[in-house]
């Protein structure tokens, strides 16, 4: 509230003002990146990333089928084609071993998603990308602070994108950021974010840009959120560990992954309801709703979405489909207390017996 008031008092409430640069510096540094370009949303950060890399009509970008719709949309906005790959059971992320068979002469990039806060196995992915000369974009909208081999996600490839929507690890109401270690890409992204206004000649445009700017008001909230991000991540992890310890002996439930090389931030605390559980996933969700516990089912895979299914006729991604059918996100927010988690588990246990 103090920073927002400072912002209002300064009169700089639009997309110029000191909080934007402060937020970009703080957040990019947090990600181990040299540059940050704040945007109006995670979706616009993703579109800006693809556009900044010069990807467009005729190009292909490999993405996981199991993801939130914005990953695919960001590719489609540029005219490029999202090519789908199945997930792996181990981490629920893109199956790196299945990428190579999808590479064609038109493949320009891989956009990986650190699903529900668990990082992708980036080592093998980066090796593969190097072998095939592919650019790597991280959709890290769900994974602020997640680590692959003790390195934070976001700047592991060419460009990383984050969302600051209200339910993400930190929020600015709406907002996003692109982070990178590449100065030229950061410069190009800043140019395109701001209608590609030429810096020397006013109202002169060499590219088709966008208005994907964030406001100083939102950035003021972002700067304040950065003072709390470590505590937020710690809370998510502590809550996940509590859920894990209470749920580990319940028959028919698969707990969320955390690979040896990974630090997950558990954006969502997510479990799979297996066929050995006493009721199906949807029935359990209804049961929990009656007990006052709100839950969310997992994403529907991109190849099953009404808007995209026509493009992927006959394609099968069995792991993505299974995750989509079996997965449920339990209450996961920062403000969740120990008693609330115990109550959620109590309800699940009573459903299982
Ligand atoms: C939330 C999310 C986005 C989009 O972010 P917005 O800020 O809502 O536009 C993109 N990708 C993934 C994986 C997300 O979870």
Short mmCIF file of C-alpha atoms and ligand atoms in Angstrom, two decimals:
data_model
loop_
_atom_site.label_atom_id
_atom_site.label_comp_id
_atom_site.label_asym_id
_atom_site.label_seq_id
_atom_site.Cartn_x
_atom_site.Cartn_y
_atom_site.Cartn_z
CA UNK A 1 0.00 0.00 0.00
CA UNK A 2 2.91 2.32 0.76
CA UNK A 3 4.49 1.83 -2.67
CA UNK A 4 1.17 2.19 -4.49
CA UNK A 5 0.50 5.39 -2.55
CA UNK A 6 4.00 6.64 -3.41
CA UNK A 7 3.24 5.86 -7.03
CA UNK A 8 -0.09 7.73 -6.94
CA UNK A 9 1.50 10.70 -5.17
CA UNK A 10 4.23 10.88 -7.81
CA UNK A 11 1.61 11.12 -10.56
CA UNK A 12 3.42 8.45 -12.59
CA UNK A 13 0.65 5.88 -12.80
CA UNK A 14 1.01 4.74 -16.39
CA UNK A 15 3.85 2.84 -18.01
CA UNK A 16 6.69 5.18 -17.17
CA UNK A 17 7.99 5.57 -13.63
CA UNK A 18 10.65 4.23 -11.37
CA UNK A 19 8.89 1.14 -10.04
CA UNK A 20 8.94 -0.58 -13.42
CA UNK A 21 12.72 -0.57 -13.66
CA UNK A 22 13.06 -1.48 -9.98
CA UNK A 23 10.73 -4.42 -10.43
CA UNK A 24 12.52 -5.57 -13.59
CA UNK A 25 15.88 -5.40 -11.82
CA UNK A 26 14.72 -7.15 -8.66
CA UNK A 27 12.86 -9.93 -10.40
CA UNK A 28 15.42 -10.63 -13.14
CA UNK A 29 18.20 -10.72 -10.53
CA UNK A 30 16.09 -13.16 -8.50
CA UNK A 31 15.97 -15.42 -11.58
CA UNK A 32 19.70 -15.14 -12.16
CA UNK A 33 19.05 -13.17 -15.34
CA UNK A 34 20.70 -9.93 -16.42
CA UNK A 35 17.63 -8.36 -18.01
CA UNK A 36 13.91 -8.19 -17.28
CA UNK A 37 11.13 -6.83 -19.50
CA UNK A 38 7.87 -6.43 -17.57
CA UNK A 39 4.63 -6.90 -19.49
CA UNK A 40 0.88 -6.64 -19.03
CA UNK A 41 0.45 -10.40 -18.48
CA UNK A 42 2.14 -13.78 -18.69
CA UNK A 43 0.42 -14.38 -22.01
CA UNK A 44 1.78 -11.15 -23.51
CA UNK A 45 5.25 -12.03 -22.17
CA UNK A 46 5.03 -15.37 -24.02
CA UNK A 47 3.83 -13.76 -27.26
CA UNK A 48 6.54 -11.11 -26.95
CA UNK A 49 9.13 -13.87 -26.46
CA UNK A 50 8.14 -15.72 -29.63
CA UNK A 51 7.92 -12.47 -31.62
CA UNK A 52 11.28 -11.25 -30.27
CA UNK A 53 12.95 -14.40 -31.58
CA UNK A 54 11.58 -13.57 -35.03
CA UNK A 55 9.44 -16.69 -35.18
CA UNK A 56 6.37 -16.53 -37.41
CA UNK A 57 4.49 -17.98 -40.36
CA UNK A 58 5.94 -21.27 -41.59
CA UNK A 59 7.89 -21.89 -38.38
CA UNK A 60 7.22 -24.59 -35.82
CA UNK A 61 7.57 -24.41 -32.04
CA UNK A 62 7.55 -27.55 -29.94
CA UNK A 63 5.43 -27.39 -26.77
CA UNK A 64 3.95 -29.96 -24.37
CA UNK A 65 0.32 -30.91 -25.05
CA UNK A 66 -0.30 -30.87 -21.32
CA UNK A 67 -0.27 -27.16 -20.51
CA UNK A 68 -2.41 -24.11 -19.99
CA UNK A 69 -3.87 -22.72 -23.22
CA UNK A 70 -1.68 -19.57 -23.28
CA UNK A 71 1.43 -21.61 -24.18
CA UNK A 72 -0.14 -22.68 -27.47
CA UNK A 73 -1.91 -19.38 -28.13
CA UNK A 74 1.32 -17.39 -27.84
CA UNK A 75 2.79 -19.44 -30.69
CA UNK A 76 -0.34 -19.22 -32.81
CA UNK A 77 -0.54 -15.40 -32.44
CA UNK A 78 2.72 -15.13 -34.42
CA UNK A 79 1.47 -17.36 -37.24
CA UNK A 80 3.80 -20.20 -36.22
CA UNK A 81 2.57 -23.72 -35.52
CA UNK A 82 2.70 -25.37 -32.09
CA UNK A 83 3.92 -28.96 -32.48
CA UNK A 84 2.90 -31.13 -29.55
CA UNK A 85 4.88 -33.57 -27.44
CA UNK A 86 3.59 -35.87 -24.69
CA UNK A 87 4.47 -35.48 -21.01
CA UNK A 88 6.57 -37.82 -18.92
CA UNK A 89 5.05 -39.65 -15.96
CA UNK A 90 7.99 -38.83 -13.72
CA UNK A 91 7.65 -35.02 -13.63
CA UNK A 92 4.42 -34.36 -15.58
CA UNK A 93 6.53 -32.08 -17.84
CA UNK A 94 7.38 -32.41 -21.53
CA UNK A 95 9.04 -35.76 -22.29
CA UNK A 96 12.45 -34.64 -23.54
CA UNK A 97 13.05 -38.08 -25.13
CA UNK A 98 10.05 -37.56 -27.41
CA UNK A 99 11.09 -34.18 -28.78
CA UNK A 100 13.61 -35.31 -31.39
CA UNK A 101 11.06 -37.24 -33.47
CA UNK A 102 9.01 -34.03 -33.82
CA UNK A 103 11.85 -31.85 -35.13
CA UNK A 104 11.57 -30.82 -38.79
CA UNK A 105 13.44 -28.33 -40.95
CA UNK A 106 10.87 -25.72 -39.84
CA UNK A 107 11.38 -26.21 -36.10
CA UNK A 108 12.76 -23.02 -34.60
CA UNK A 109 12.23 -23.36 -30.87
CA UNK A 110 11.11 -25.47 -27.96
CA UNK A 111 8.87 -23.83 -25.39
CA UNK A 112 8.96 -25.86 -22.20
CA UNK A 113 6.58 -25.43 -19.27
CA UNK A 114 7.59 -25.90 -15.64
CA UNK A 115 4.24 -27.45 -14.81
CA UNK A 116 2.63 -26.63 -11.46
CA UNK A 117 5.99 -25.35 -10.23
CA UNK A 118 8.16 -28.38 -11.00
CA UNK A 119 11.11 -27.60 -13.30
CA UNK A 120 11.74 -29.39 -16.57
CA UNK A 121 14.83 -31.62 -16.77
CA UNK A 122 16.76 -28.80 -18.47
CA UNK A 123 20.18 -30.45 -18.93
CA UNK A 124 19.11 -33.00 -21.56
CA UNK A 125 16.70 -30.45 -23.08
CA UNK A 126 19.45 -27.85 -23.57
CA UNK A 127 21.78 -30.50 -25.04
CA UNK A 128 19.12 -31.54 -27.52
CA UNK A 129 18.37 -27.92 -28.43
CA UNK A 130 22.05 -27.26 -29.06
CA UNK A 131 22.40 -30.36 -31.25
CA UNK A 132 19.49 -29.24 -33.41
CA UNK A 133 20.09 -25.51 -33.29
CA UNK A 134 16.81 -24.78 -31.54
CA UNK A 135 16.01 -21.78 -29.37
CA UNK A 136 14.66 -22.47 -25.88
CA UNK A 137 11.84 -20.51 -24.29
CA UNK A 138 10.76 -21.30 -20.73
CA UNK A 139 7.10 -20.81 -19.85
CA UNK A 140 7.85 -20.32 -16.16
CA UNK A 141 4.48 -18.74 -15.40
CA UNK A 142 3.94 -21.29 -12.61
CA UNK A 143 7.48 -21.62 -11.33
CA UNK A 144 8.97 -18.43 -9.83
CA UNK A 145 11.90 -19.59 -7.72
CA UNK A 146 11.85 -23.23 -8.86
CA UNK A 147 15.33 -24.68 -9.34
CA UNK A 148 16.95 -27.09 -11.76
CA UNK A 149 20.22 -28.33 -10.22
CA UNK A 150 20.24 -25.37 -7.81
CA UNK A 151 19.75 -22.86 -10.64
CA UNK A 152 16.54 -20.86 -10.74
CA UNK A 153 14.38 -21.29 -13.82
CA UNK A 154 13.78 -18.48 -16.32
CA UNK A 155 17.23 -17.78 -17.73
CA UNK A 156 18.27 -21.34 -18.53
CA UNK A 157 17.39 -20.94 -22.22
CA UNK A 158 17.21 -17.85 -24.47
CA UNK A 159 14.11 -16.33 -22.89
CA UNK A 160 11.94 -17.09 -19.87
CA UNK A 161 8.41 -15.84 -19.20
CA UNK A 162 6.57 -15.36 -15.92
CA UNK A 163 3.02 -14.42 -14.95
CA UNK A 164 1.96 -12.26 -12.03
CA UNK A 165 -1.72 -13.10 -12.19
CA UNK A 166 -3.43 -13.15 -8.78
CA UNK A 167 -2.99 -16.87 -8.13
CA UNK A 168 0.67 -17.13 -9.16
CA UNK A 169 3.61 -17.26 -6.71
CA UNK A 170 3.78 -13.46 -6.68
CA UNK A 171 1.20 -11.12 -8.17
CA UNK A 172 0.79 -7.62 -9.55
CA UNK A 173 -2.95 -8.09 -10.14
CA UNK A 174 -2.24 -8.74 -13.80
CA UNK A 175 1.26 -8.71 -15.19
CA UNK A 176 4.16 -10.68 -16.55
CA UNK A 177 7.86 -10.56 -17.26
CA UNK A 178 10.29 -11.83 -19.81
CA UNK A 179 13.81 -12.46 -18.48
CA UNK A 180 17.03 -13.14 -20.39
CA UNK A 181 20.79 -12.92 -20.27
CA UNK A 182 20.92 -11.74 -23.87
CA UNK A 183 21.13 -7.95 -24.17
CA UNK A 184 20.03 -7.86 -27.82
CA UNK A 185 16.94 -9.93 -27.08
CA UNK A 186 16.08 -7.74 -24.08
CA UNK A 187 16.41 -4.65 -26.26
CA UNK A 188 14.25 -6.09 -29.02
CA UNK A 189 11.62 -7.19 -26.50
CA UNK A 190 11.49 -3.68 -25.00
CA UNK A 191 11.09 -2.21 -28.46
CA UNK A 192 8.25 -4.56 -29.43
CA UNK A 193 6.55 -4.13 -26.05
CA UNK A 194 6.19 -0.44 -26.81
CA UNK A 195 4.75 -0.37 -30.36
CA UNK A 196 8.29 -0.47 -31.78
CA UNK A 197 8.56 3.30 -31.47
CA UNK A 198 11.88 4.18 -33.06
CA UNK A 199 14.25 5.51 -30.41
CA UNK A 200 15.80 8.20 -32.60
CA UNK A 201 12.94 9.20 -34.85
CA UNK A 202 9.59 9.81 -33.15
CA UNK A 203 6.47 8.05 -34.46
CA UNK A 204 8.62 6.02 -36.82
CA UNK A 205 8.20 2.23 -36.82
CA UNK A 206 10.41 -0.47 -38.31
CA UNK A 207 8.53 -3.41 -36.81
CA UNK A 208 4.98 -4.35 -35.94
CA UNK A 209 5.04 -3.86 -32.19
CA UNK A 210 2.48 -4.27 -29.44
CA UNK A 211 1.29 -2.41 -26.40
CA UNK A 212 2.24 -4.99 -23.81
CA UNK A 213 3.42 -2.48 -21.20
CA UNK A 214 2.89 -2.88 -17.46
CA UNK A 215 1.83 0.10 -15.36
CA UNK A 216 3.93 1.73 -12.66
CA UNK A 217 1.07 0.97 -10.23
CA UNK A 218 1.36 -2.75 -10.93
CA UNK A 219 5.15 -2.61 -10.74
CA UNK A 220 4.87 -0.92 -7.32
CA UNK A 221 2.97 -3.99 -6.10
CA UNK A 222 5.58 -6.19 -7.77
CA UNK A 223 8.43 -4.48 -5.91
CA UNK A 224 6.61 -5.07 -2.62
CA UNK A 225 5.91 -8.70 -3.53
CA UNK A 226 9.62 -9.24 -4.17
CA UNK A 227 10.24 -8.46 -0.50
CA UNK A 228 8.07 -11.48 0.34
CA UNK A 229 8.84 -13.93 -2.42
CA UNK A 230 11.22 -16.08 -0.34
CA UNK A 231 8.58 -16.45 2.38
CA UNK A 232 5.91 -17.29 -0.22
CA UNK A 233 8.04 -20.04 -1.77
CA UNK A 234 8.92 -21.42 1.65
CA UNK A 235 5.23 -21.51 2.62
CA UNK A 236 4.28 -23.37 -0.56
CA UNK A 237 6.98 -25.94 0.05
CA UNK A 238 6.14 -26.35 3.72
CA UNK A 239 2.46 -26.82 2.88
CA UNK A 240 3.31 -29.36 0.18
CA UNK A 241 5.46 -31.35 2.60
CA UNK A 242 2.64 -31.34 5.15
CA UNK A 243 0.15 -32.58 2.52
CA UNK A 244 2.67 -35.24 1.44
CA UNK A 245 3.19 -36.54 4.96
CA UNK A 246 -0.55 -36.71 5.63
CA UNK A 247 -1.49 -38.29 2.28
CA UNK A 248 1.37 -40.70 1.71
CA UNK A 249 -0.41 -43.76 3.07
CA UNK A 250 -3.78 -43.13 1.46
CA UNK A 251 -4.46 -45.87 -1.06
CA UNK A 252 -4.93 -44.82 -4.70
CA UNK A 253 -3.30 -41.40 -4.50
CA UNK A 254 -0.13 -40.43 -6.35
CA UNK A 255 1.70 -37.54 -4.70
CA UNK A 256 3.24 -34.70 -6.73
CA UNK A 257 6.70 -35.27 -8.18
CA UNK A 258 9.95 -33.77 -7.01
CA UNK A 259 12.96 -35.10 -8.91
CA UNK A 260 16.38 -35.36 -7.23
CA UNK A 261 17.71 -32.44 -9.28
CA UNK A 262 14.61 -30.31 -8.72
CA UNK A 263 13.30 -27.78 -6.28
CA UNK A 264 9.58 -27.46 -6.95
CA UNK A 265 7.71 -24.40 -5.73
CA UNK A 266 4.41 -26.34 -5.74
CA UNK A 267 2.46 -23.52 -7.37
CA UNK A 268 -0.37 -26.02 -7.13
CA UNK A 269 -0.41 -28.90 -4.70
CA UNK A 270 -1.49 -31.55 -7.18
CA UNK A 271 -2.28 -35.23 -6.82
CA UNK A 272 -3.44 -38.02 -9.11
CA UNK A 273 -6.51 -40.09 -8.23
CA UNK A 274 -5.73 -43.62 -9.40
CA UNK A 275 -8.31 -46.29 -10.25
CA UNK A 276 -7.55 -48.02 -6.93
CA UNK A 277 -9.00 -45.03 -5.05
CA UNK A 278 -12.53 -45.60 -3.75
CA UNK A 279 -14.09 -43.12 -6.19
CA UNK A 280 -13.17 -41.36 -9.44
CA UNK A 281 -11.50 -37.96 -9.63
CA UNK A 282 -14.70 -36.08 -10.54
CA UNK A 283 -16.68 -37.77 -7.77
CA UNK A 284 -13.98 -36.86 -5.27
CA UNK A 285 -14.07 -33.23 -6.42
CA UNK A 286 -17.85 -33.16 -5.91
CA UNK A 287 -17.46 -34.80 -2.52
CA UNK A 288 -14.89 -32.23 -1.45
CA UNK A 289 -17.03 -29.37 -2.76
CA UNK A 290 -19.88 -30.57 -0.50
CA UNK A 291 -17.42 -30.41 2.41
CA UNK A 292 -16.53 -26.83 1.50
CA UNK A 293 -13.19 -27.65 -0.15
CA UNK A 294 -12.67 -26.00 -3.53
CA UNK A 295 -10.48 -27.91 -5.99
CA UNK A 296 -9.50 -27.70 -9.66
CA UNK A 297 -9.12 -30.44 -12.23
CA UNK A 298 -5.89 -30.53 -14.28
CA UNK A 299 -5.57 -28.83 -17.67
CA UNK A 300 -7.18 -30.44 -20.71
CA UNK A 301 -4.41 -31.26 -23.22
CA UNK A 302 -4.03 -28.85 -26.15
CA UNK A 303 -4.90 -31.58 -28.72
CA UNK A 304 -8.26 -32.09 -26.95
CA UNK A 305 -9.23 -28.41 -26.83
CA UNK A 306 -12.22 -27.60 -29.06
CA UNK A 307 -10.32 -24.68 -30.57
CA UNK A 308 -7.28 -26.81 -31.49
CA UNK A 309 -8.44 -30.44 -31.80
CA UNK A 310 -9.02 -30.09 -35.57
CA UNK A 311 -5.33 -29.36 -36.08
CA UNK A 312 -4.18 -32.47 -34.23
CA UNK A 313 -6.61 -35.12 -35.52
CA UNK A 314 -5.45 -38.64 -34.81
CA UNK A 315 -2.55 -37.53 -32.61
CA UNK A 316 -2.31 -39.28 -29.29
CA UNK A 317 -0.57 -38.16 -26.12
CA UNK A 318 -1.47 -40.83 -23.57
CA UNK A 319 0.40 -39.42 -20.56
CA UNK A 320 -1.10 -35.95 -21.08
CA UNK A 321 -4.55 -37.53 -21.37
CA UNK A 322 -4.08 -39.60 -18.19
CA UNK A 323 -2.86 -36.61 -16.22
CA UNK A 324 -5.84 -34.64 -17.42
CA UNK A 325 -8.27 -37.35 -16.28
CA UNK A 326 -6.66 -38.21 -12.97
CA UNK A 327 -5.26 -34.94 -11.68
CA UNK A 328 -6.69 -32.62 -9.10
CA UNK A 329 -5.24 -29.47 -7.56
CA UNK A 330 -5.97 -29.14 -3.86
CA UNK A 331 -6.09 -25.77 -2.07
CA UNK A 332 -2.57 -24.37 -2.50
CA UNK A 333 -2.55 -20.65 -1.68
CA UNK A 334 -0.01 -18.86 0.49
CA UNK A 335 -2.53 -18.10 3.22
CA UNK A 336 -3.50 -21.71 3.83
CA UNK A 337 -3.09 -22.76 7.46
CA UNK A 338 -2.03 -26.09 8.96
CA UNK A 339 -5.57 -26.73 10.25
CA UNK A 340 -7.05 -26.16 6.80
CA UNK A 341 -4.64 -28.62 5.20
CA UNK A 342 -5.45 -31.18 7.90
CA UNK A 343 -9.16 -30.67 7.21
CA UNK A 344 -8.72 -31.17 3.44
CA UNK A 345 -6.81 -34.40 4.08
CA UNK A 346 -9.40 -35.56 6.62
CA UNK A 347 -12.08 -35.14 3.93
CA UNK A 348 -10.02 -37.09 1.38
CA UNK A 349 -9.41 -39.87 3.90
CA UNK A 350 -13.12 -40.06 4.74
CA UNK A 351 -13.86 -40.30 0.99
CA UNK A 352 -11.36 -43.14 0.64
CA UNK A 353 -12.93 -45.37 3.31
C1 LIG B 1 -0.92 -18.51 -15.88
C2 LIG B 1 -0.18 -19.11 -17.03
C3 LIG B 1 0.06 -18.37 -18.20
C4 LIG B 1 -0.58 -17.05 -18.50
O1 LIG B 1 -0.36 -16.03 -17.63
P1 LIG B 1 -1.40 -14.80 -17.57
O2 LIG B 1 -0.69 -13.80 -16.71
O3 LIG B 1 -2.66 -15.32 -16.95
O4 LIG B 1 -1.60 -14.31 -18.96
C5 LIG B 1 0.83 -18.95 -19.19
N1 LIG B 1 1.34 -20.20 -19.06
C6 LIG B 1 1.11 -20.94 -17.97
C7 LIG B 1 1.70 -22.30 -17.89
C8 LIG B 1 0.32 -20.43 -16.93
O5 LIG B 1 0.05 -21.19 -15.86
#
